[in-house]
PDB file of C-alpha atoms in Angstrom:
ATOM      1  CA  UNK N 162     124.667   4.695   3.692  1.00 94.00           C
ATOM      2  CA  UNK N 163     124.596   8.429   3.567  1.00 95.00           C
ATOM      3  CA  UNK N 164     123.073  10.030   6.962  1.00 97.00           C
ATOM      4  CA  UNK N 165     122.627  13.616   7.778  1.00 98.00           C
ATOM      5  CA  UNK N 166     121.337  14.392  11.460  1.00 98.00           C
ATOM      6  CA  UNK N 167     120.508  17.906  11.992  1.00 98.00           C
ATOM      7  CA  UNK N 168     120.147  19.107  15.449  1.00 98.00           C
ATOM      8  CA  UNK N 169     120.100  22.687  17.753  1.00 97.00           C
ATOM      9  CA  UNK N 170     116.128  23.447  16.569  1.00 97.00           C
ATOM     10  CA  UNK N 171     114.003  24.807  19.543  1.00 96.00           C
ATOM     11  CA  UNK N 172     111.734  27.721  20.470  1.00 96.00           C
ATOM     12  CA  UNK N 173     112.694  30.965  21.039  1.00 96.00           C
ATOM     13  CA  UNK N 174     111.636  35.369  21.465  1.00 97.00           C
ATOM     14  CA  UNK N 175     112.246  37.290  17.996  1.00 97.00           C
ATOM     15  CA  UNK N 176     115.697  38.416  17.690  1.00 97.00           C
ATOM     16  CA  UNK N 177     117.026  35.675  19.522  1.00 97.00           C
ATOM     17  CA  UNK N 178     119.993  33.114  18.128  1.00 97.00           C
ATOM     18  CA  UNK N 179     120.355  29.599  17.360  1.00 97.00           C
ATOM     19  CA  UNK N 180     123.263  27.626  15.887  1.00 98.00           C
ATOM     20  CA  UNK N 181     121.883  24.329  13.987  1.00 98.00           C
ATOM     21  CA  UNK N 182     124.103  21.309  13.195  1.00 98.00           C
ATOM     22  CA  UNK N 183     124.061  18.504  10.506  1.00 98.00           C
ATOM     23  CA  UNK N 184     126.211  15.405  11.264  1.00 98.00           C
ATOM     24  CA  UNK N 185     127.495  13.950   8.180  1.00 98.00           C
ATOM     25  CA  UNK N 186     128.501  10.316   7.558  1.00 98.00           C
ATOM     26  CA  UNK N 187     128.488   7.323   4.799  1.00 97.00           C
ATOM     27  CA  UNK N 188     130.595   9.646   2.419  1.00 97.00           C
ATOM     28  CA  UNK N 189     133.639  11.736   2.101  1.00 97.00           C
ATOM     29  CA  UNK N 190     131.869  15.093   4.034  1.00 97.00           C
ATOM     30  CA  UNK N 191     135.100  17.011   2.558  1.00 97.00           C
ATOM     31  CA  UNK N 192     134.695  15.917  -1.205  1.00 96.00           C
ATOM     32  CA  UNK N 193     130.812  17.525  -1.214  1.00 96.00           C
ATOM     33  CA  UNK N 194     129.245  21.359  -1.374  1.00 96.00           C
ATOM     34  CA  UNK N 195     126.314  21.357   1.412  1.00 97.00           C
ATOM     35  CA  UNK N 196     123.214  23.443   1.781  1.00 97.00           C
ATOM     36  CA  UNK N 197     120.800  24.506   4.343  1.00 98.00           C
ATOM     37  CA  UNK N 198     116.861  24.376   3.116  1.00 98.00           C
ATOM     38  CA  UNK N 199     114.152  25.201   5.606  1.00 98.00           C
ATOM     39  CA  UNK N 200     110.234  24.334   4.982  1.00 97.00           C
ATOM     40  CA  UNK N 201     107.348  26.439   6.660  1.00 93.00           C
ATOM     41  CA  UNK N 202     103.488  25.898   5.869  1.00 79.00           C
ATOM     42  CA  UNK N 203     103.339  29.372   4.470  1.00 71.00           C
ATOM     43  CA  UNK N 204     106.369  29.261   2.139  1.00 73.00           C
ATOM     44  CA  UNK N 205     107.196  25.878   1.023  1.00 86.00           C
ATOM     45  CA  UNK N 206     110.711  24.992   0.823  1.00 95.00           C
ATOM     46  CA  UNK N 207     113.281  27.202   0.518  1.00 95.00           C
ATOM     47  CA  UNK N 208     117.014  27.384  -0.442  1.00 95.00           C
ATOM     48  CA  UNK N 209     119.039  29.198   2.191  1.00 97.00           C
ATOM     49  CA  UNK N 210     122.585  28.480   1.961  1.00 97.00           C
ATOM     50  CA  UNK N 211     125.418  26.762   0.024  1.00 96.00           C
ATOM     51  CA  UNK N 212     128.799  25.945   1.219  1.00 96.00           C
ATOM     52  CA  UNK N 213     131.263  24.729  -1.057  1.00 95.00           C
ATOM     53  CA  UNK N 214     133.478  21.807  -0.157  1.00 96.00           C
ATOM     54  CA  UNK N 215     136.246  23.303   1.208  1.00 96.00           C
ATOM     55  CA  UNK N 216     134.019  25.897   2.482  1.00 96.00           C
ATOM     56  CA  UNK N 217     135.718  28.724   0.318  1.00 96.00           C
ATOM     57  CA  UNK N 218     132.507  29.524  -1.457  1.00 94.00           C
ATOM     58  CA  UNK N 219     129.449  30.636   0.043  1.00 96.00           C
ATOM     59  CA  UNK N 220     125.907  31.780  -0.605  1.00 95.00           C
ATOM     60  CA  UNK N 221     123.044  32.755   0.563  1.00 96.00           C
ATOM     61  CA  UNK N 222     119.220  33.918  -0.050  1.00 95.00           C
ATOM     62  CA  UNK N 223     118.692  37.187   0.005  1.00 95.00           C
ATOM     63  CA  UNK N 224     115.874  36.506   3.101  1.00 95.00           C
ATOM     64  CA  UNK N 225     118.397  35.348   5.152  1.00 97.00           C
ATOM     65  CA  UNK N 226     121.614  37.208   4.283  1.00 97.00           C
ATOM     66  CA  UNK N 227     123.536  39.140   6.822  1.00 97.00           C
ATOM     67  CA  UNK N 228     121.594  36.893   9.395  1.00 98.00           C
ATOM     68  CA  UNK N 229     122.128  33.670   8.665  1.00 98.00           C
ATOM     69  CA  UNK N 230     126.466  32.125   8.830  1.00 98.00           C
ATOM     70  CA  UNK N 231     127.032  28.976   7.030  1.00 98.00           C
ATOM     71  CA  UNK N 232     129.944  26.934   8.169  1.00 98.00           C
ATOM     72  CA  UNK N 233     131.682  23.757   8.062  1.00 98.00           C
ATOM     73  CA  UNK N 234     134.322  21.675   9.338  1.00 98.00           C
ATOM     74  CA  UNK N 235     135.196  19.223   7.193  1.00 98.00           C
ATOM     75  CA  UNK N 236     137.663  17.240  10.432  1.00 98.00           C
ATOM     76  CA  UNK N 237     133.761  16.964  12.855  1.00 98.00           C
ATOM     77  CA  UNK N 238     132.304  16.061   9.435  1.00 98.00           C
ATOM     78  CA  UNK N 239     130.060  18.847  10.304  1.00 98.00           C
ATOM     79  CA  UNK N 240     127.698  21.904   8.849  1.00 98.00           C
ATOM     80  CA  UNK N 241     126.680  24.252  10.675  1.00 98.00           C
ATOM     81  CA  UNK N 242     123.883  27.486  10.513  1.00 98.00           C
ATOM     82  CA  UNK N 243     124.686  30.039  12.656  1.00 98.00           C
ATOM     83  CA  UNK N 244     121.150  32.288  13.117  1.00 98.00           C
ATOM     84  CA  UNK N 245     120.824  35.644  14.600  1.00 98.00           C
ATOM     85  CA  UNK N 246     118.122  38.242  14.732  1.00 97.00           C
ATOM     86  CA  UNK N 247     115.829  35.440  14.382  1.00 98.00           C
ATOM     87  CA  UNK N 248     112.006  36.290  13.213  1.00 97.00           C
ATOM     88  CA  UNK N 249     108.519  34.903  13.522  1.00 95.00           C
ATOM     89  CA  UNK N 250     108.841  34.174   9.693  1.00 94.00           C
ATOM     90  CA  UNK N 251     112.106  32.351  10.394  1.00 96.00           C
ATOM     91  CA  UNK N 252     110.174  29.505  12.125  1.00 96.00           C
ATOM     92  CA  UNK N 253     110.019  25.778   9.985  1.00 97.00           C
ATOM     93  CA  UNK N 254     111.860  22.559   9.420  1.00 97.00           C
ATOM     94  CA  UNK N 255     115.250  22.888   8.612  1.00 98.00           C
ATOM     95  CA  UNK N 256     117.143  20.621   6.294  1.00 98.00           C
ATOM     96  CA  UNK N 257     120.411  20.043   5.579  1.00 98.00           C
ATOM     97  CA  UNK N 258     121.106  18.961   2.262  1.00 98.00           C
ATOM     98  CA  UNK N 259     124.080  17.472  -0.055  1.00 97.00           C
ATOM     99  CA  UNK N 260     124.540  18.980  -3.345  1.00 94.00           C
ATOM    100  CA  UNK N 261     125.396  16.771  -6.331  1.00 86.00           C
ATOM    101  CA  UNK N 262     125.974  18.212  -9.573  1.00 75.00           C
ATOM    102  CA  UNK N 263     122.914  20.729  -9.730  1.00 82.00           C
ATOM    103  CA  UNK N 264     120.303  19.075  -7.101  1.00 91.00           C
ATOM    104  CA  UNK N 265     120.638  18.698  -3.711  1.00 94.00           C
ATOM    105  CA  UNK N 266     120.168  14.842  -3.815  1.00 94.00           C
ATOM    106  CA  UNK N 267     120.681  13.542   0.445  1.00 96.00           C
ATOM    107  CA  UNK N 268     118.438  15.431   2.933  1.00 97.00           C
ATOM    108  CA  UNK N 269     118.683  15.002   6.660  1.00 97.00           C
ATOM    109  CA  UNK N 270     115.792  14.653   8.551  1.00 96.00           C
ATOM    110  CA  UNK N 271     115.231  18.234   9.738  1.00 97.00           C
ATOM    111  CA  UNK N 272     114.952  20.509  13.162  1.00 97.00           C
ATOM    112  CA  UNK N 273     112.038  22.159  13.974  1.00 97.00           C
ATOM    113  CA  UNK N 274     112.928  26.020  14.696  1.00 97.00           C
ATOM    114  CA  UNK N 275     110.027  27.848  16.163  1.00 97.00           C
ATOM    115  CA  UNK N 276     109.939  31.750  16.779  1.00 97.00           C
ATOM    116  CA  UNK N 277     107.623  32.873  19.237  1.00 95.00           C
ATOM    117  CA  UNK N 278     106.966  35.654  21.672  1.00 93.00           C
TER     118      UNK N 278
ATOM    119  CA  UNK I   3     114.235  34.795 -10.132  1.00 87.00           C
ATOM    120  CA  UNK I   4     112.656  31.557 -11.767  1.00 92.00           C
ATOM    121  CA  UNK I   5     109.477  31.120 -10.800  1.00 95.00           C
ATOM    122  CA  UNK I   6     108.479  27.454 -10.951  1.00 96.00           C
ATOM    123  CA  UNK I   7     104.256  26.763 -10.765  1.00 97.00           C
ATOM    124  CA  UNK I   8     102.958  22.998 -10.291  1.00 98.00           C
ATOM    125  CA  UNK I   9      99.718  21.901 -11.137  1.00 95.00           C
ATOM    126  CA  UNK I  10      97.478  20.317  -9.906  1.00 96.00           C
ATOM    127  CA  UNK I  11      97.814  21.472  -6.754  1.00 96.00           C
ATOM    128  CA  UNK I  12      95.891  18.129  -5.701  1.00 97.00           C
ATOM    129  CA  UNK I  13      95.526  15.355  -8.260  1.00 97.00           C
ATOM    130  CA  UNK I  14      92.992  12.213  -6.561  1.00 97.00           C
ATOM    131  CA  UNK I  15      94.013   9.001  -8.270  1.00 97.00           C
ATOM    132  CA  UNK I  16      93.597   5.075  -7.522  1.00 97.00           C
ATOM    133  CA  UNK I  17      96.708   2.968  -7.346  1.00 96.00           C
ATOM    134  CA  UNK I  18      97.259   1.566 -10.433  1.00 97.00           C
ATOM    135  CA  UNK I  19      96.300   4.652 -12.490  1.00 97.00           C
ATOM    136  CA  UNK I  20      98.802   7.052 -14.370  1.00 98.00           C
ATOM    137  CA  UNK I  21      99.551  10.099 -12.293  1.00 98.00           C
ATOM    138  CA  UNK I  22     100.901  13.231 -14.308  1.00 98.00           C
ATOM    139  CA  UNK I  23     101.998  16.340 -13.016  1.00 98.00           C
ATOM    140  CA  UNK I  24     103.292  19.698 -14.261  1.00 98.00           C
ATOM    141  CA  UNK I  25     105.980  22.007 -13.693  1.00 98.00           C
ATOM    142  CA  UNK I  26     105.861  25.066 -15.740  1.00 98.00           C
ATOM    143  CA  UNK I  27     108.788  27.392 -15.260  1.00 96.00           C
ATOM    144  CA  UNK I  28     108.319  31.863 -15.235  1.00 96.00           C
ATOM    145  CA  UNK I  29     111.465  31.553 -18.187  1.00 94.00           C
ATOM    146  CA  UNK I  30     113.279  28.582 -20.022  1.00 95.00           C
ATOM    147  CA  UNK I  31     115.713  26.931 -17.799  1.00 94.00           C
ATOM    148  CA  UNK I  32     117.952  24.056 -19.213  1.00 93.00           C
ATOM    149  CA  UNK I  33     116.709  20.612 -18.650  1.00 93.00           C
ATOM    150  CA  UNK I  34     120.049  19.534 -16.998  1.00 93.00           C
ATOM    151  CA  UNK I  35     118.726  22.390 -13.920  1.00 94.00           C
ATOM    152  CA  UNK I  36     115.503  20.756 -13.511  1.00 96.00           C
ATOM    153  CA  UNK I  37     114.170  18.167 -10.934  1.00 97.00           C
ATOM    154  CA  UNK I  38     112.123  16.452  -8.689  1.00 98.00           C
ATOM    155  CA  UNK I  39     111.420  15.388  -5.485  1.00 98.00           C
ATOM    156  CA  UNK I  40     109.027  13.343  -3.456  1.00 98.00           C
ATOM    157  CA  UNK I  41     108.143  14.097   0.224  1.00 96.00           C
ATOM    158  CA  UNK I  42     106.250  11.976   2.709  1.00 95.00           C
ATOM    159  CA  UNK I  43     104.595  13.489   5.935  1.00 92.00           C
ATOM    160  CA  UNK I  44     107.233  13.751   8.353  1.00 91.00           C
ATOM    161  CA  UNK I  45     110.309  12.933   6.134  1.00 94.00           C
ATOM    162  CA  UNK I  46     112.686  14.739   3.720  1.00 94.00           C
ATOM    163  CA  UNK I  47     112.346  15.345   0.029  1.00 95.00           C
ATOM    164  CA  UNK I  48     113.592  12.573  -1.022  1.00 97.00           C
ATOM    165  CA  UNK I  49     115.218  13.183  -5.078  1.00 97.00           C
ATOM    166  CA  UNK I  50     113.480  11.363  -7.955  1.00 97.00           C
ATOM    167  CA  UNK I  51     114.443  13.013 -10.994  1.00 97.00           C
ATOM    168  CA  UNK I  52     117.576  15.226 -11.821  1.00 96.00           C
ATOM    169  CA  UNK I  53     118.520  16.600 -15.219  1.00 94.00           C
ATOM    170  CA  UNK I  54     114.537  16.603 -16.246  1.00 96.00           C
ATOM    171  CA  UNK I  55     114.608  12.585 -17.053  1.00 97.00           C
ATOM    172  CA  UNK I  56     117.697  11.084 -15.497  1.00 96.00           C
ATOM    173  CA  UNK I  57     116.267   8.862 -12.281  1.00 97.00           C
ATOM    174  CA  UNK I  58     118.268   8.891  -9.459  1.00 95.00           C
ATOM    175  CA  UNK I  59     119.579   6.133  -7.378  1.00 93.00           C
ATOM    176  CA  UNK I  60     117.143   3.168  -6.425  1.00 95.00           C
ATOM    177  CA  UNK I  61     114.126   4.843  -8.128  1.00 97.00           C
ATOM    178  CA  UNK I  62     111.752   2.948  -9.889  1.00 97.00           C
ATOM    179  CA  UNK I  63     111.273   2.990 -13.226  1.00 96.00           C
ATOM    180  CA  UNK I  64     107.782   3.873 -12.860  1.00 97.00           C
ATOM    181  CA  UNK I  65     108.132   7.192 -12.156  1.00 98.00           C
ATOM    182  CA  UNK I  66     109.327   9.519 -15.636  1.00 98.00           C
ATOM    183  CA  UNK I  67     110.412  12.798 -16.195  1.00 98.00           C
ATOM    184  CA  UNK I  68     110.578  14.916 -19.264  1.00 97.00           C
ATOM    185  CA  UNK I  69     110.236  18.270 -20.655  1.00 97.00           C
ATOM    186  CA  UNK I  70     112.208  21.096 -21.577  1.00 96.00           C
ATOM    187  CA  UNK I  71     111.935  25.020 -22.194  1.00 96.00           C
ATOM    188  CA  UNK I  72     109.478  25.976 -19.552  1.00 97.00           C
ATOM    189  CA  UNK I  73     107.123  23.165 -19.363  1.00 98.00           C
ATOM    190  CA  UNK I  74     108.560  19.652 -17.606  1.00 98.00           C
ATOM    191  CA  UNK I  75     106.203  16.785 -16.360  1.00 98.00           C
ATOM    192  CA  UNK I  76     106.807  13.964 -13.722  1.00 98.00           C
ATOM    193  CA  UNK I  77     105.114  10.586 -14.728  1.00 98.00           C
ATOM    194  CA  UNK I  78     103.964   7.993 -12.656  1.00 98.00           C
ATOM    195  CA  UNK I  79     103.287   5.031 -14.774  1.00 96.00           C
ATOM    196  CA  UNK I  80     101.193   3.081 -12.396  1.00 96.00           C
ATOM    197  CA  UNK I  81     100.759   3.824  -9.413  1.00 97.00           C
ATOM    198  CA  UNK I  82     101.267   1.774  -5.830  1.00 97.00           C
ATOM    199  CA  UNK I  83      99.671   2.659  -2.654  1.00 96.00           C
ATOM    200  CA  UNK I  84     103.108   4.159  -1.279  1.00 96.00           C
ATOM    201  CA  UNK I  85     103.542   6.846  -4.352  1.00 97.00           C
ATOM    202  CA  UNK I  86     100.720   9.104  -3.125  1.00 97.00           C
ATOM    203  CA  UNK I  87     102.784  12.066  -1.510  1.00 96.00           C
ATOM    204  CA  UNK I  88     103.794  15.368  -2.545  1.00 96.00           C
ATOM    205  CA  UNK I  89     106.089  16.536  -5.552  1.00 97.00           C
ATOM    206  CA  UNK I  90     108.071  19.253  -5.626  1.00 97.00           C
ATOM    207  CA  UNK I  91     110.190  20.668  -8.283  1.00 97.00           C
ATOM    208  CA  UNK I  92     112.847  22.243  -8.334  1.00 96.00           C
ATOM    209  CA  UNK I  93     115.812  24.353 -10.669  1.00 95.00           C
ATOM    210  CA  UNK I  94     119.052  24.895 -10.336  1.00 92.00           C
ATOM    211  CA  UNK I  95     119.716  29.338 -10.612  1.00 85.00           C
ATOM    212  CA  UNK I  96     122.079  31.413  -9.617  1.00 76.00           C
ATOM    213  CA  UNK I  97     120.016  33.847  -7.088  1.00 77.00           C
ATOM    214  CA  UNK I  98     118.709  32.129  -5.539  1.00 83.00           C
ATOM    215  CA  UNK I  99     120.756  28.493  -5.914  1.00 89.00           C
ATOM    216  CA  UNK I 100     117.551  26.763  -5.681  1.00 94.00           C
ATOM    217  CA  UNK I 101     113.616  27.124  -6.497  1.00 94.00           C
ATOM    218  CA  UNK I 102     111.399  24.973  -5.993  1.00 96.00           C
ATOM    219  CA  UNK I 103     107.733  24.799  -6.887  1.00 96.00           C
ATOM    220  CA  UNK I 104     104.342  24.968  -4.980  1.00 96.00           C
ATOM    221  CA  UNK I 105     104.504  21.224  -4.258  1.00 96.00           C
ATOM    222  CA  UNK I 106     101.221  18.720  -5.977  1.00 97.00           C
ATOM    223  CA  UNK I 107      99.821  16.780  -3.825  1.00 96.00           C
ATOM    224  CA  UNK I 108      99.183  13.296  -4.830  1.00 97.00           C
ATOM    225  CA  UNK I 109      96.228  12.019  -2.620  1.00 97.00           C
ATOM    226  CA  UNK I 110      94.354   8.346  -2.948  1.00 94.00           C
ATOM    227  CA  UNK I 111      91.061   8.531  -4.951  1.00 92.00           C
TER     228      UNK I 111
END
């Protein structure tokens, strides 16, 4: 069965950092392209970052760019999101996501990131 | 950027009614970017739909997608009491990777 289980969400001052996790397992982590998706009441859901398998290929929103690192070790079975100069806007649910062919199709659970002075 | 709108943005049905929803897209997008996704409260989207019509693994057959251009629906044949949720969709781009829409939400007449 595929699991992801994000972790590292918690509250924190503007321009603070947080690194999130995802712990991968039920499938070959090293075979698959990951993403990080976050979900706020005021903006939906939202596509941050992709990370190709072998974590040579990288993108992200513009929102987030120069901010936001995506990373990955494919040995932990791990993806992380490194987060700096956090905002009040940054605050939601954040996913972390498998990508199959053109749709992420295996979400974890989320962590709650909350932004707050 | 692809701008994806859904409509309804509430749709109030009974269980064993036909539920459809919309997804109309800001330019044509290929049907093999296109899907959907169910989310409960408190859980992940969960994928329905990929490709505009393929269903993915352990979906029911129930649920439908089609469409193409700029204009792709989401069918629920009939539907059972643990359907009502929202729907998001969502295409494949290139900046950003992924849109998704507005969300419908699917409520319990």
């Amino acid at each position: 069965e595929v699991q992801l289980v994000e972790s590292g969400g918690g509250l924190l001052q503007p321009g603070g950092s947080l690194r999130l996790s995802c712990a991968a397992s039920g499938f070959t982590f090293s075979t698959y392209s990951m993403n990080w998706v976050r979900q706020s009441p005021g903006k939906g859901l939202e596509w941050l970052s992709y990370i190709s398998s072998s974590g040579t290929t990288i993108y992200y929103a513009d929102s987030v760019k120069g901010r936001f690192t995506i990373s990955r070790d494919n040995a932990k079975n791990s993806l992380y999101l490194q987060m700096n100069s956090l905002r009040v806007e940054d605050s939601a649910v954040y996913y972390c996501a498998r990508a199959a062919l053109v749709s992420p199709d295996y979400w974890g659970q989320g962590t709650l990131v909350t932004v707050s002075s | 950027e692809i701008v994806l709108t859904q409509s309804p943005g509430t749709l109030s049905l009974s269980p064993g009614e036909r539920a459809t929803l919309s997804c109309r897209a800001s330019q044509s997008v290929s049907s093999f970017y296109l899907a959907w996704y169910q989310q409960k409260p408190g859980q992940a989207p969960r994928l329905l739909i990929y490709g505009a019509s393929t269903r993915a693994t352990g979906i029911p057959d129930r649920f439908s997608g089609s469409g193409s251009g700029t204009d792709f629906t989401l069918t629920i044949s009939r539907l059972e009491p643990e359907d009502f949720a929202v729907y998001y969709c969502q295409v494949y781009g290139s900046s950003p990777m992924y849109t998704f829409g507005q969300g419908t939400k699917l409520e319990i007449k």
